[in-house]
mmCIF file of C-alpha atoms in Angstrom:
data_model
loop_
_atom_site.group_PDB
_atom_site.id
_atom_site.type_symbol
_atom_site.label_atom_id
_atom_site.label_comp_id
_atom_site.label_asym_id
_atom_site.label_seq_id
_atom_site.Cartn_x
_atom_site.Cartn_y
_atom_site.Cartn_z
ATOM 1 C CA UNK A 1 153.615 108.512 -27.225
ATOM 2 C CA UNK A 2 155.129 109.401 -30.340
ATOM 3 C CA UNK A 3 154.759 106.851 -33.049
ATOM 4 C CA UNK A 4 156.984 106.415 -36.008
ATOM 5 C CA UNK A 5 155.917 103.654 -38.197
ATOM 6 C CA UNK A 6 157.762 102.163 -41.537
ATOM 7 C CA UNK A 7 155.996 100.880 -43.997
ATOM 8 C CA UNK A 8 157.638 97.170 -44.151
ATOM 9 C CA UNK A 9 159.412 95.156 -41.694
ATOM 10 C CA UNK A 10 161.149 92.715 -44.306
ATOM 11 C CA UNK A 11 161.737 93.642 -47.633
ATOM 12 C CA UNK A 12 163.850 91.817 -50.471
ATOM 13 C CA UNK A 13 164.716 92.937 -53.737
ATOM 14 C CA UNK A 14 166.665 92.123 -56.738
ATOM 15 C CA UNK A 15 170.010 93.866 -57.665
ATOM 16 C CA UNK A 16 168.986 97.032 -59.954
ATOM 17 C CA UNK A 17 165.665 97.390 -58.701
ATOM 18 C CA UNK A 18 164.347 100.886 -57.439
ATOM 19 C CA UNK A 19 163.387 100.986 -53.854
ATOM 20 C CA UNK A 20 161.146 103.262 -51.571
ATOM 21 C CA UNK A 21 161.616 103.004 -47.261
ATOM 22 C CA UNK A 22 158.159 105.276 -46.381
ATOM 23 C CA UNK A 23 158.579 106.762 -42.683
ATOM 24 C CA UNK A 24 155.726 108.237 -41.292
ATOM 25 C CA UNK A 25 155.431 110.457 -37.591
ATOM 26 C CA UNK A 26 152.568 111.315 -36.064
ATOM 27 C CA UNK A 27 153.840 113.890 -33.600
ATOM 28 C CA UNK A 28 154.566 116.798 -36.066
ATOM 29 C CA UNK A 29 158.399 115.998 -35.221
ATOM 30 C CA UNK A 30 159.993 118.685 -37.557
ATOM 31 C CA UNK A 31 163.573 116.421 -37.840
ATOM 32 C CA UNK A 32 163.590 112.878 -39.461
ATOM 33 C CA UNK A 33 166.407 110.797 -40.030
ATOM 34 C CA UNK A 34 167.451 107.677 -42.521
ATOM 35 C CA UNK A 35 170.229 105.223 -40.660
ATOM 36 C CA UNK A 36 171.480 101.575 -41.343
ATOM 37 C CA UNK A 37 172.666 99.469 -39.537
ATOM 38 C CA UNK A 38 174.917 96.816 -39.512
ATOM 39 C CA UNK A 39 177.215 94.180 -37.053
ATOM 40 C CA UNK A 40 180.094 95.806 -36.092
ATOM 41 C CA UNK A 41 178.966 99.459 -37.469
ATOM 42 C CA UNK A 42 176.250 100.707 -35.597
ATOM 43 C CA UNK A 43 174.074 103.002 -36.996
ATOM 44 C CA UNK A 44 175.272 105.258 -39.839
ATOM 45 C CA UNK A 45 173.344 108.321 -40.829
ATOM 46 C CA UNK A 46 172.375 108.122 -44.698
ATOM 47 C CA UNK A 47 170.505 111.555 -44.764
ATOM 48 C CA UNK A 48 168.422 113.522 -42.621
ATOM 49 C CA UNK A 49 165.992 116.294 -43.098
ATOM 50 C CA UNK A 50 164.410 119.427 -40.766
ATOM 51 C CA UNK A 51 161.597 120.619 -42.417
ATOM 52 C CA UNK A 52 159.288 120.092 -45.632
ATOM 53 C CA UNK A 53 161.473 119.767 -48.806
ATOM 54 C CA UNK A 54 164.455 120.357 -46.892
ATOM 55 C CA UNK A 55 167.264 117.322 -46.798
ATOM 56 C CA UNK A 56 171.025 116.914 -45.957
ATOM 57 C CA UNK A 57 173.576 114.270 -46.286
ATOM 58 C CA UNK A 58 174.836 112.491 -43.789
ATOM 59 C CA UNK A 59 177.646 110.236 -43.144
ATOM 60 C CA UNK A 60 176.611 107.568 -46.212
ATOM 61 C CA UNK A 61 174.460 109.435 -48.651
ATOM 62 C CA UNK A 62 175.975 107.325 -51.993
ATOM 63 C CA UNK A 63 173.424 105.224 -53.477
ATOM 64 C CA UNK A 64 170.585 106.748 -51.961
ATOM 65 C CA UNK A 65 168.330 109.687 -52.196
ATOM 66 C CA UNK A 66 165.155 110.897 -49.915
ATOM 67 C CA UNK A 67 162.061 113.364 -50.301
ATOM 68 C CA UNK A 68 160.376 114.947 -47.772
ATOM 69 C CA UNK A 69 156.919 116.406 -49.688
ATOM 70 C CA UNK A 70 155.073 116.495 -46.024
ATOM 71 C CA UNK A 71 155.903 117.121 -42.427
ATOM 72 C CA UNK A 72 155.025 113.747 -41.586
ATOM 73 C CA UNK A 73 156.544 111.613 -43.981
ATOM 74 C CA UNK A 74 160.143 110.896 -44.837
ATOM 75 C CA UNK A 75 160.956 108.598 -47.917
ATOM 76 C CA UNK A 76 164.417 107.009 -48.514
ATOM 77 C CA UNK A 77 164.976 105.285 -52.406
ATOM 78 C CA UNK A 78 167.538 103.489 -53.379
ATOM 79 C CA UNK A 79 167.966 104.457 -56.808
ATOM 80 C CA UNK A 80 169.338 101.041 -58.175
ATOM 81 C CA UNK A 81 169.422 98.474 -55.232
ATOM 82 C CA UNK A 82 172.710 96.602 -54.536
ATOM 83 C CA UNK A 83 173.919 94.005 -52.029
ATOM 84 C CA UNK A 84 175.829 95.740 -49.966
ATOM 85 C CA UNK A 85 172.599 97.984 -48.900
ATOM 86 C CA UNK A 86 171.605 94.698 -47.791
ATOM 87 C CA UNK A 87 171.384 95.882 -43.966
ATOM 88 C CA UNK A 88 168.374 97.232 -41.847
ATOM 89 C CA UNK A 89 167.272 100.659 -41.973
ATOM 90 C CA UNK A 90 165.311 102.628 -39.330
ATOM 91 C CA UNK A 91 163.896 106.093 -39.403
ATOM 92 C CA UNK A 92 163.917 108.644 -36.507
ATOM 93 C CA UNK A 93 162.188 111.568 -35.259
ATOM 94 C CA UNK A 94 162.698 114.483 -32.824
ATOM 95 C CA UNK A 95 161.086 117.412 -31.811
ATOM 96 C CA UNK A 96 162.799 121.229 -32.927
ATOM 97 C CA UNK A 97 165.430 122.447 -29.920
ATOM 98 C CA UNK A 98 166.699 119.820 -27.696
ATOM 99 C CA UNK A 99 168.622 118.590 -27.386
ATOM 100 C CA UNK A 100 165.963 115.375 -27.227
ATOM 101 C CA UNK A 101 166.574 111.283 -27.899
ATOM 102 C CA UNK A 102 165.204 109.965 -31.398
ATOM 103 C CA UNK A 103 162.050 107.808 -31.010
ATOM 104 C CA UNK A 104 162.769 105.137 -33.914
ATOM 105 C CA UNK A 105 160.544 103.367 -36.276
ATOM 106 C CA UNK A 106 160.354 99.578 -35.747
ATOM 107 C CA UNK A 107 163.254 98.828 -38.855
ATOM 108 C CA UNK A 108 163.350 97.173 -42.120
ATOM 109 C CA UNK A 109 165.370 94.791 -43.087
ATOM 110 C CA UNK A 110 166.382 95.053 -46.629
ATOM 111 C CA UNK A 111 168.159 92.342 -48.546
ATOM 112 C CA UNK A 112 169.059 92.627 -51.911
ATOM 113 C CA UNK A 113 169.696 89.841 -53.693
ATOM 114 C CA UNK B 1 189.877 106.107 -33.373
ATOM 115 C CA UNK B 2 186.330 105.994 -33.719
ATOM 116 C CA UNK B 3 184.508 109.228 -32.011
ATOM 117 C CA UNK B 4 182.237 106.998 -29.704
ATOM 118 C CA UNK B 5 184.021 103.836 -28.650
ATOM 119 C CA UNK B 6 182.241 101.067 -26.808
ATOM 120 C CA UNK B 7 183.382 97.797 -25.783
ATOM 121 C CA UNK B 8 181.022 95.488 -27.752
ATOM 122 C CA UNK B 9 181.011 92.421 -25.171
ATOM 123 C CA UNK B 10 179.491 90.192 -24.700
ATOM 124 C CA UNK B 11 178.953 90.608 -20.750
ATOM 125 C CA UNK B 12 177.639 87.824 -19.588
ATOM 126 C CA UNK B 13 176.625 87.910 -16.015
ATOM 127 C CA UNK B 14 174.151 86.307 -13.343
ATOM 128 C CA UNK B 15 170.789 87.008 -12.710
ATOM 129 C CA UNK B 16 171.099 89.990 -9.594
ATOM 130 C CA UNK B 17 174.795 91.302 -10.114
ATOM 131 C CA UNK B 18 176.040 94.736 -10.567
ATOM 132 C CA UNK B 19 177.293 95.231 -14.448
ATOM 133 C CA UNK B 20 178.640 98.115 -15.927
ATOM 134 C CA UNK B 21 180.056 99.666 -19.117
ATOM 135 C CA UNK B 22 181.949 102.436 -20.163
ATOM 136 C CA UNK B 23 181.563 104.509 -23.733
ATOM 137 C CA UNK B 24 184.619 106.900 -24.476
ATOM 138 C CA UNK B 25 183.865 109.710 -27.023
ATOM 139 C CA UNK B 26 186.583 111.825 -29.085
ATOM 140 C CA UNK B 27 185.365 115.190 -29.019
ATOM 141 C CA UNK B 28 185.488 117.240 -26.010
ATOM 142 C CA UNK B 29 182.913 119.682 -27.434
ATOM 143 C CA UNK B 30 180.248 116.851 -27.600
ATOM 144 C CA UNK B 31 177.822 118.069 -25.447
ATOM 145 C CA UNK B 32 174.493 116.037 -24.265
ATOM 146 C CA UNK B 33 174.450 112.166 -24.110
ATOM 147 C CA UNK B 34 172.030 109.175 -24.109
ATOM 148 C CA UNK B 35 171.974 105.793 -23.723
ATOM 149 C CA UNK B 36 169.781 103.507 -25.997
ATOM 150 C CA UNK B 37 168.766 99.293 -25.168
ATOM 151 C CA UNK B 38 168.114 97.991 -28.309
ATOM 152 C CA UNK B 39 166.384 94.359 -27.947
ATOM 153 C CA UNK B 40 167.637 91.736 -30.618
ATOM 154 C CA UNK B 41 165.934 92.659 -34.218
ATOM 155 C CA UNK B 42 164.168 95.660 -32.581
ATOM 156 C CA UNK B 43 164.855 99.222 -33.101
ATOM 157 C CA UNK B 44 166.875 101.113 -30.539
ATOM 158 C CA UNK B 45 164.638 102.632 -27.451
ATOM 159 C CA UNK B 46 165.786 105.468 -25.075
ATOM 160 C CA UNK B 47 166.864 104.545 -21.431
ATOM 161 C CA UNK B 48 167.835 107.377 -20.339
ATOM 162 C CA UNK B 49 169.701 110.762 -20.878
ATOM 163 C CA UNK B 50 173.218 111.474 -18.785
ATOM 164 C CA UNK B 51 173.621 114.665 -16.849
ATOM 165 C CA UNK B 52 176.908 116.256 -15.994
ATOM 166 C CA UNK B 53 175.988 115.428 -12.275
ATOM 167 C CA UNK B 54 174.889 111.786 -12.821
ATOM 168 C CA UNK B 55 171.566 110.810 -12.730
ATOM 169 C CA UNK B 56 169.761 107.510 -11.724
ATOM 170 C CA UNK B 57 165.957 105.872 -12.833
ATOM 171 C CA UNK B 58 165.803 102.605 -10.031
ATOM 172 C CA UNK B 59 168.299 99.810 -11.277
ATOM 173 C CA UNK B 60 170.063 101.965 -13.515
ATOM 174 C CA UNK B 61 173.046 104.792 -12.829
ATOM 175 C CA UNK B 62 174.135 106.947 -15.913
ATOM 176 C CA UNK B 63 177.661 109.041 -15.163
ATOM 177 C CA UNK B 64 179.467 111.220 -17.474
ATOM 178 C CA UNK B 65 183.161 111.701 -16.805
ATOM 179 C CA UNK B 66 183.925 115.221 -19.058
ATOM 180 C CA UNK B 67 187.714 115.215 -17.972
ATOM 181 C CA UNK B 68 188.330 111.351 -19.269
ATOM 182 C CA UNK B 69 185.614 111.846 -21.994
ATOM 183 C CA UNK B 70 183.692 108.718 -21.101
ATOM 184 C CA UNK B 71 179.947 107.941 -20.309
ATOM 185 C CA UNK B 72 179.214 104.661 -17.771
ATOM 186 C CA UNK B 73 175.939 102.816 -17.146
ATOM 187 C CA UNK B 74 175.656 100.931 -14.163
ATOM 188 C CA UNK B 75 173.115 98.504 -13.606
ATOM 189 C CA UNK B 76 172.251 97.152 -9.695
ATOM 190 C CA UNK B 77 170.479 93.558 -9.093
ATOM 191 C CA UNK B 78 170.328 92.620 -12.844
ATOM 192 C CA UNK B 79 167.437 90.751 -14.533
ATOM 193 C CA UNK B 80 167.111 88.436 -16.744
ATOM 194 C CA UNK B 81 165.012 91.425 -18.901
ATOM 195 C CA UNK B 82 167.683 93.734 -18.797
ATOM 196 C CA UNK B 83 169.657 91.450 -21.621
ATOM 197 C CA UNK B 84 169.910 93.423 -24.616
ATOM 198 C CA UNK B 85 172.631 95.672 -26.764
ATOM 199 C CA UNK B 86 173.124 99.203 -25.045
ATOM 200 C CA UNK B 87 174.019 102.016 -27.225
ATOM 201 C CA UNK B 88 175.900 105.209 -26.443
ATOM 202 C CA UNK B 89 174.853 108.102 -28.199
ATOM 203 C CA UNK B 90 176.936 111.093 -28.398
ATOM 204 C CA UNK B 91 175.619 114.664 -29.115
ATOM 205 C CA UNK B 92 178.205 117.166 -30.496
ATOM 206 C CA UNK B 93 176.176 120.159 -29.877
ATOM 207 C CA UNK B 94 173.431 121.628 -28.434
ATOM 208 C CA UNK B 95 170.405 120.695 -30.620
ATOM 209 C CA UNK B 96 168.646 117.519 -32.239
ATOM 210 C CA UNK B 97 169.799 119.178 -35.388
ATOM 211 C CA UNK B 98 173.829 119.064 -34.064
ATOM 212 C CA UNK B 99 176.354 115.818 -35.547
ATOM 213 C CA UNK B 100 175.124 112.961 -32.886
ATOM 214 C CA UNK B 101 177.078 109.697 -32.835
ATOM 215 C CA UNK B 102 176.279 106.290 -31.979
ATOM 216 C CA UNK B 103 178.644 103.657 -30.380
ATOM 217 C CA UNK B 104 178.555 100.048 -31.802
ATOM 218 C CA UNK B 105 176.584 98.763 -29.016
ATOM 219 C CA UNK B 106 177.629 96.604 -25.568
ATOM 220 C CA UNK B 107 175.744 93.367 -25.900
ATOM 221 C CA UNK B 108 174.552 92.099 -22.598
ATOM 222 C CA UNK B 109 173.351 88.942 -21.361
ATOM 223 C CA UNK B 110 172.223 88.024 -17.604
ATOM 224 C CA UNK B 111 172.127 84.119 -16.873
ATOM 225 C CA UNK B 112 169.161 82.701 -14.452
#
């Protein structure tokens, strides 16, 4: 089974502060994704990324930024944390070709306060 | 309009009843389609992909309707397990890598 793991489940910080989401995949997945989501929005794709060093925006980029330094490991920051990226954020992996469903990461919930 | 419309519920139905729900999508060019159950303050799991021809996995029916642009899931003799949000995911090409959209979720609950 493909395993995606994030690195917290809860996380709160204060307004301002820098923050890092780490993603890891274990099944040499070449796409990862960054969504949030929140009531009444479903998921919304922050950025996404298809090989090493390689990243695009996606439907919410503002605010954040990612790096993708190995295959395995997909990092979103929030440069300078506010409260309304107070939601939770899951990563996803697929496989190249497809097309084939994500397998998610188990979430973290973010609050900034 | 939103390009992957659900109606967010809640159902609310008994224990063993037949449920279903529709998800309409904008595009016609969208292309491959899933549905997700995504258990309260979990992450979203796949249930199972639609085919243009329908395709079924026991309890569970998946149809795709390409001339009303619309995606159903039925599910027979419900269980109490089966409560949980079910997302529509729309792919708008051909690839993991193409635009894919996800509905706001149908929130489900089945009553002993």
């Amino acid at each position: 089974d493909v395993k995606v793991t994030q690195s917290s489940r809860y996380l709160v910080k204060r307004t301002g502060e820098k923050v890092f989401l780490e993603c890891v995949q274990d099944m040499d997945h070449e796409n990862m994704f960054w969504y949030r989501q929140d009531p009444g929005l479903g998921l919304r794709l922050i950025y996404f990324s298809y090989d090493v060093k390689m990243k695009e925006k996606g439907d919410i980029p503002e605010g954040y930024s990612v790096s993708r330094e190995k295959k395995e490991r997909f990092s979103l920051i929030l440069e300078s944390a506010s409260t309304n990226q107070t939601s939770m954020y899951l990563c996803a992996s697929t496989p190249h070709g497809g097309p084939y469903g994500y397998t998610f990461g188990s979430g973290t919930r973010l609050t900034v306060v | 309009r939103k390009e992957v419309e659900q109606d967010p519920g809640p159902f609310n139905v008994p224990e063993g009843a037949t449920v279903a729900f529709n998800c309409t999508y904008s595009n016609s060019a969208s292309q491959s389609f899933f549905w997700y159950r995504q258990d309260c303050r979990k992450e979203p799991k796949l249930l199972m992909s639609v085919y243009s021809s329908g395709n079924e996995d026991g309890r569970f029916t998946a149809q795709l309707n390409r001339a009303s642009q619309y995606i159903s899931l039925l599910i027979r003799d419900s269980k109490l397990s089966d409560s949980a949000t079910y997302l529509c995911v729309v792919n708008m090409g051909y690839s993991s890598a193409s635009k894919i959209i996800f509905g706001s979720g149908t929130r489900l609950s089945i009553r002993p």
